């Protein structure tokens, strides 16, 4: 499953929810949390449920809902969506403000009361969540770790900067925890959706860190994100040459081989395999 771009859409805007798949995002997230004011949450729940139960709504992308973290509000969210047992076009659920593995277990227990099991996107956006990232990723239901730099900065009292040095350690810790537990790693937003250059620069850095995808808050951000996370033709050609050379070396019993004058070792082979996997996944979208 490819998750290059993860696009948020306010849950109280059903017309936007229905159009969200047209953005080309790999994952669309109908937001019942921060994008919806407290007084409009009941309306948002009803609107999202109407979209998800519409037989004509069956996009090719992954469909996710971000629920609220507070226990009572979370129950209201799940009851509105799942309470009557009507079939939904819902593939996963995003849990915000995850501070420990217990938070994911609690969500799983709540889903179980509706005889439902869904992959969980665990949103890491607090100091506690960052420090517990590995334990959160290790929960069987956790399918993705999502890094939230804005709320984290508020939680620790940091000042957000363009360079992002104040959240770099946390950003790296989240991607390491995801990799160690074979979870998808989704990077934080770029809040200025009109600044494509800043977005592209930030996405490139996220890829260097090892992230698999990135959050988007506007449809205009989707295409640059997808493009960046799709291996280039040059990268695919290099990866293909490496893997072909490896097969030849294996057949001849050679443990060492070179491609384009470069000695290839296990890390470079792993990189080549990752490039091919990403390219194949992107082609299936």
GROMACS .gro file of C-alpha atoms in nm:
model
  285
    1UNK     CA    1   0.000   0.000   0.000
    2UNK     CA    2   0.141   0.337  -0.101
    3UNK     CA    3   0.089   0.632   0.135
    4UNK     CA    4   0.289   0.913  -0.020
    5UNK     CA    5   0.029   1.184   0.041
    6UNK     CA    6  -0.220   1.196   0.329
    7UNK     CA    7  -0.474   1.474   0.276
    8UNK     CA    8  -0.688   1.619   0.556
    9UNK     CA    9  -1.042   1.734   0.475
   10UNK     CA   10  -1.275   1.899   0.732
   11UNK     CA   11  -1.548   1.657   0.831
   12UNK     CA   12  -1.813   1.927   0.840
   13UNK     CA   13  -1.759   2.002   0.470
   14UNK     CA   14  -1.927   1.706   0.294
   15UNK     CA   15  -1.886   1.862  -0.049
   16UNK     CA   16  -1.509   1.874   0.008
   17UNK     CA   17  -1.507   1.518   0.142
   18UNK     CA   18  -1.672   1.391  -0.175
   19UNK     CA   19  -1.423   1.578  -0.393
   20UNK     CA   20  -1.116   1.481  -0.190
   21UNK     CA   21  -1.036   1.169  -0.398
   22UNK     CA   22  -1.003   1.393  -0.706
   23UNK     CA   23  -0.689   1.544  -0.546
   24UNK     CA   24  -0.491   1.231  -0.626
   25UNK     CA   25  -0.397   1.175  -0.262
   26UNK     CA   26  -0.309   0.820  -0.166
   27UNK     CA   27  -0.495   0.862   0.164
   28UNK     CA   28  -0.781   1.100   0.237
   29UNK     CA   29  -0.857   1.177   0.602
   30UNK     CA   30  -1.197   1.310   0.700
   31UNK     CA   31  -1.117   1.516   1.007
   32UNK     CA   32  -1.348   1.516   1.310
   33UNK     CA   33  -1.084   1.672   1.534
   34UNK     CA   34  -0.891   1.999   1.490
   35UNK     CA   35  -1.055   2.102   1.162
   36UNK     CA   36  -1.401   2.106   1.326
   37UNK     CA   37  -1.513   2.347   1.597
   38UNK     CA   38  -1.665   2.186   1.911
   39UNK     CA   39  -2.015   2.309   1.834
   40UNK     CA   40  -2.007   2.159   1.485
   41UNK     CA   41  -1.880   1.812   1.576
   42UNK     CA   42  -2.226   1.649   1.577
   43UNK     CA   43  -2.289   1.793   1.232
   44UNK     CA   44  -1.947   1.675   1.113
   45UNK     CA   45  -2.008   1.320   1.236
   46UNK     CA   46  -2.337   1.303   1.050
   47UNK     CA   47  -2.184   1.448   0.735
   48UNK     CA   48  -1.891   1.205   0.735
   49UNK     CA   49  -2.121   0.912   0.800
   50UNK     CA   50  -2.344   1.015   0.509
   51UNK     CA   51  -2.046   1.022   0.275
   52UNK     CA   52  -1.900   0.693   0.396
   53UNK     CA   53  -2.233   0.508   0.369
   54UNK     CA   54  -2.311   0.637   0.022
   55UNK     CA   55  -2.281   0.342  -0.222
   56UNK     CA   56  -2.162   0.584  -0.490
   57UNK     CA   57  -1.867   0.686  -0.275
   58UNK     CA   58  -1.604   0.424  -0.352
   59UNK     CA   59  -1.271   0.590  -0.433
   60UNK     CA   60  -0.956   0.399  -0.522
   61UNK     CA   61  -0.756   0.575  -0.249
   62UNK     CA   62  -0.742   0.477   0.118
   63UNK     CA   63  -1.019   0.638   0.326
   64UNK     CA   64  -0.942   0.731   0.687
   65UNK     CA   65  -1.118   0.927   0.961
   66UNK     CA   66  -0.937   1.126   1.229
   67UNK     CA   67  -1.132   1.083   1.549
   68UNK     CA   68  -1.100   1.285   1.868
   69UNK     CA   69  -0.864   1.179   2.146
   70UNK     CA   70  -1.082   1.256   2.449
   71UNK     CA   71  -1.258   0.938   2.565
   72UNK     CA   72  -1.613   1.072   2.563
   73UNK     CA   73  -1.574   1.249   2.230
   74UNK     CA   74  -1.406   0.944   2.078
   75UNK     CA   75  -1.703   0.732   2.178
   76UNK     CA   76  -1.939   0.984   2.022
   77UNK     CA   77  -1.735   0.970   1.700
   78UNK     CA   78  -1.735   0.591   1.681
   79UNK     CA   79  -2.099   0.561   1.780
   80UNK     CA   80  -2.202   0.803   1.506
   81UNK     CA   81  -1.998   0.616   1.246
   82UNK     CA   82  -2.041   0.255   1.356
   83UNK     CA   83  -2.334   0.251   1.594
   84UNK     CA   84  -2.603   0.111   1.367
   85UNK     CA   85  -2.385  -0.141   1.185
   86UNK     CA   86  -2.433   0.014   0.841
   87UNK     CA   87  -2.153  -0.075   0.601
   88UNK     CA   88  -1.898   0.204   0.563
   89UNK     CA   89  -1.632   0.282   0.303
   90UNK     CA   90  -1.369   0.317   0.573
   91UNK     CA   91  -1.019   0.168   0.558
   92UNK     CA   92  -0.839   0.308   0.863
   93UNK     CA   93  -0.867   0.545   1.156
   94UNK     CA   94  -0.629   0.816   1.276
   95UNK     CA   95  -0.590   0.869   1.649
   96UNK     CA   96  -0.449   1.208   1.753
   97UNK     CA   97  -0.243   1.295   2.061
   98UNK     CA   98  -0.115   0.942   2.113
   99UNK     CA   99   0.103   0.953   2.421
  100UNK     CA  100   0.147   0.583   2.492
  101UNK     CA  101   0.071   0.236   2.363
  102UNK     CA  102  -0.227   0.233   2.601
  103UNK     CA  103  -0.397   0.499   2.389
  104UNK     CA  104  -0.392   0.273   2.084
  105UNK     CA  105  -0.507  -0.026   2.290
  106UNK     CA  106  -0.798   0.182   2.422
  107UNK     CA  107  -0.903   0.272   2.067
  108UNK     CA  108  -0.882  -0.093   1.964
  109UNK     CA  109  -1.102  -0.186   2.261
  110UNK     CA  110  -1.358   0.077   2.162
  111UNK     CA  111  -1.360  -0.046   1.802
  112UNK     CA  112  -1.407  -0.397   1.935
  113UNK     CA  113  -1.736  -0.301   2.097
  114UNK     CA  114  -1.863  -0.249   1.740
  115UNK     CA  115  -1.701  -0.575   1.625
  116UNK     CA  116  -1.469  -0.369   1.407
  117UNK     CA  117  -1.095  -0.378   1.357
  118UNK     CA  118  -0.920  -0.108   1.154
  119UNK     CA  119  -0.553  -0.017   1.100
  120UNK     CA  120  -0.453   0.277   1.318
  121UNK     CA  121  -0.257   0.586   1.215
  122UNK     CA  122  -0.103   0.694   1.547
  123UNK     CA  123  -0.041   1.069   1.546
  124UNK     CA  124   0.265   1.153   1.756
  125UNK     CA  125   0.243   1.517   1.859
  126UNK     CA  126   0.353   1.542   2.223
  127UNK     CA  127   0.671   1.492   2.423
  128UNK     CA  128   0.524   1.179   2.581
  129UNK     CA  129   0.430   1.041   2.240
  130UNK     CA  130   0.776   1.100   2.097
  131UNK     CA  131   0.944   0.927   2.390
  132UNK     CA  132   0.703   0.633   2.362
  133UNK     CA  133   0.711   0.613   1.982
  134UNK     CA  134   0.868   0.266   1.968
  135UNK     CA  135   0.613   0.119   2.210
  136UNK     CA  136   0.329   0.281   2.016
  137UNK     CA  137   0.458   0.146   1.686
  138UNK     CA  138   0.490  -0.202   1.837
  139UNK     CA  139   0.114  -0.232   1.898
  140UNK     CA  140  -0.024  -0.475   1.642
  141UNK     CA  141  -0.302  -0.237   1.533
  142UNK     CA  142  -0.060   0.050   1.467
  143UNK     CA  143  -0.010   0.057   1.091
  144UNK     CA  144   0.146   0.403   1.062
  145UNK     CA  145   0.319   0.660   1.279
  146UNK     CA  146   0.238   1.020   1.191
  147UNK     CA  147   0.459   1.303   1.312
  148UNK     CA  148   0.287   1.625   1.417
  149UNK     CA  149   0.541   1.902   1.460
  150UNK     CA  150   0.301   2.189   1.527
  151UNK     CA  151   0.133   2.043   1.835
  152UNK     CA  152   0.464   1.903   1.957
  153UNK     CA  153   0.619   2.248   1.946
  154UNK     CA  154   0.331   2.385   2.151
  155UNK     CA  155   0.359   2.098   2.397
  156UNK     CA  156   0.729   2.153   2.468
  157UNK     CA  157   0.723   2.532   2.436
  158UNK     CA  158   0.944   2.542   2.128
  159UNK     CA  159   0.940   2.814   1.866
  160UNK     CA  160   0.878   2.682   1.515
  161UNK     CA  161   1.142   2.784   1.267
  162UNK     CA  162   1.179   2.736   0.894
  163UNK     CA  163   1.479   2.510   0.954
  164UNK     CA  164   1.289   2.290   1.200
  165UNK     CA  165   1.592   2.223   1.420
  166UNK     CA  166   1.369   2.244   1.730
  167UNK     CA  167   1.178   1.927   1.623
  168UNK     CA  168   1.453   1.741   1.437
  169UNK     CA  169   1.528   1.493   1.715
  170UNK     CA  170   1.159   1.408   1.749
  171UNK     CA  171   1.117   1.383   1.373
  172UNK     CA  172   1.403   1.136   1.354
  173UNK     CA  173   1.286   0.937   1.657
  174UNK     CA  174   0.941   0.885   1.504
  175UNK     CA  175   1.078   0.759   1.172
  176UNK     CA  176   1.321   0.527   1.352
  177UNK     CA  177   1.039   0.381   1.563
  178UNK     CA  178   0.830   0.326   1.252
  179UNK     CA  179   1.114   0.156   1.066
  180UNK     CA  180   1.197  -0.070   1.361
  181UNK     CA  181   0.837  -0.192   1.371
  182UNK     CA  182   0.764  -0.200   0.996
  183UNK     CA  183   0.509   0.082   1.016
  184UNK     CA  184   0.451   0.348   0.754
  185UNK     CA  185   0.614   0.677   0.859
  186UNK     CA  186   0.417   0.991   0.767
  187UNK     CA  187   0.584   1.331   0.808
  188UNK     CA  188   0.434   1.653   0.940
  189UNK     CA  189   0.252   1.927   0.749
  190UNK     CA  190   0.384   2.237   0.577
  191UNK     CA  191   0.133   2.496   0.692
  192UNK     CA  192   0.187   2.749   0.412
  193UNK     CA  193   0.009   2.566   0.131
  194UNK     CA  194   0.084   2.847  -0.115
  195UNK     CA  195   0.461   2.807  -0.084
  196UNK     CA  196   0.537   2.514  -0.315
  197UNK     CA  197   0.912   2.569  -0.298
  198UNK     CA  198   0.910   2.534   0.081
  199UNK     CA  199   0.694   2.223   0.049
  200UNK     CA  200   0.927   2.058  -0.200
  201UNK     CA  201   1.230   2.137   0.012
  202UNK     CA  202   1.063   1.994   0.322
  203UNK     CA  203   0.947   1.680   0.140
  204UNK     CA  204   1.298   1.619   0.009
  205UNK     CA  205   1.433   1.642   0.363
  206UNK     CA  206   1.162   1.405   0.490
  207UNK     CA  207   1.268   1.152   0.226
  208UNK     CA  208   1.631   1.188   0.334
  209UNK     CA  209   1.522   1.108   0.690
  210UNK     CA  210   1.343   0.794   0.572
  211UNK     CA  211   0.976   0.894   0.572
  212UNK     CA  212   0.732   0.714   0.344
  213UNK     CA  213   0.482   0.997   0.300
  214UNK     CA  214   0.368   1.339   0.416
  215UNK     CA  215   0.058   1.509   0.549
  216UNK     CA  216  -0.119   1.761   0.326
  217UNK     CA  217  -0.367   2.026   0.433
  218UNK     CA  218  -0.463   2.144   0.084
  219UNK     CA  219  -0.519   1.960  -0.245
  220UNK     CA  220  -0.253   2.178  -0.409
  221UNK     CA  221   0.010   2.006  -0.194
  222UNK     CA  222  -0.074   1.655  -0.312
  223UNK     CA  223   0.092   1.653  -0.653
  224UNK     CA  224   0.431   1.784  -0.533
  225UNK     CA  225   0.429   1.533  -0.248
  226UNK     CA  226   0.340   1.240  -0.473
  227UNK     CA  227   0.601   1.345  -0.726
  228UNK     CA  228   0.876   1.366  -0.464
  229UNK     CA  229   0.794   1.029  -0.309
  230UNK     CA  230   0.783   0.858  -0.649
  231UNK     CA  231   1.134   0.741  -0.749
  232UNK     CA  232   1.270   0.919  -1.055
  233UNK     CA  233   1.351   0.736  -1.376
  234UNK     CA  234   1.723   0.773  -1.299
  235UNK     CA  235   1.678   0.622  -0.953
  236UNK     CA  236   1.476   0.331  -1.095
  237UNK     CA  237   1.738   0.264  -1.361
  238UNK     CA  238   2.017   0.264  -1.100
  239UNK     CA  239   1.820   0.032  -0.872
  240UNK     CA  240   1.748  -0.205  -1.160
  241UNK     CA  241   2.117  -0.220  -1.252
  242UNK     CA  242   2.213  -0.290  -0.891
  243UNK     CA  243   1.964  -0.574  -0.852
  244UNK     CA  244   2.057  -0.725  -1.188
  245UNK     CA  245   2.425  -0.712  -1.092
  246UNK     CA  246   2.344  -0.873  -0.758
  247UNK     CA  247   2.168  -1.163  -0.929
  248UNK     CA  248   2.469  -1.214  -1.155
  249UNK     CA  249   2.708  -1.198  -0.859
  250UNK     CA  250   2.496  -1.447  -0.663
  251UNK     CA  251   2.490  -1.686  -0.957
  252UNK     CA  252   2.869  -1.668  -0.983
  253UNK     CA  253   2.925  -1.697  -0.610
  254UNK     CA  254   3.070  -1.347  -0.578
  255UNK     CA  255   2.998  -1.153  -0.263
  256UNK     CA  256   3.131  -0.823  -0.395
  257UNK     CA  257   3.038  -0.644  -0.715
  258UNK     CA  258   3.039  -0.297  -0.867
  259UNK     CA  259   2.786  -0.086  -1.054
  260UNK     CA  260   2.891   0.232  -1.237
  261UNK     CA  261   3.231   0.215  -1.071
  262UNK     CA  262   3.081   0.197  -0.722
  263UNK     CA  263   3.125  -0.100  -0.489
  264UNK     CA  264   2.782  -0.225  -0.383
  265UNK     CA  265   2.722  -0.349  -0.031
  266UNK     CA  266   2.415  -0.455   0.170
  267UNK     CA  267   2.289  -0.101   0.251
  268UNK     CA  268   2.296  -0.003  -0.117
  269UNK     CA  269   2.119  -0.324  -0.213
  270UNK     CA  270   1.851  -0.246   0.046
  271UNK     CA  271   1.821   0.105  -0.097
  272UNK     CA  272   1.777  -0.035  -0.448
  273UNK     CA  273   1.508  -0.276  -0.329
  274UNK     CA  274   1.327   0.009  -0.154
  275UNK     CA  275   1.335   0.222  -0.469
  276UNK     CA  276   1.185  -0.058  -0.677
  277UNK     CA  277   0.918  -0.129  -0.417
  278UNK     CA  278   0.818   0.239  -0.406
  279UNK     CA  279   0.814   0.266  -0.783
  280UNK     CA  280   0.596  -0.044  -0.822
  281UNK     CA  281   0.357   0.075  -0.551
  282UNK     CA  282   0.325   0.417  -0.717
  283UNK     CA  283   0.248   0.253  -1.052
  284UNK     CA  284  -0.042   0.062  -0.895
  285UNK     CA  285  -0.215   0.381  -0.782
   0.00000   0.00000   0.00000
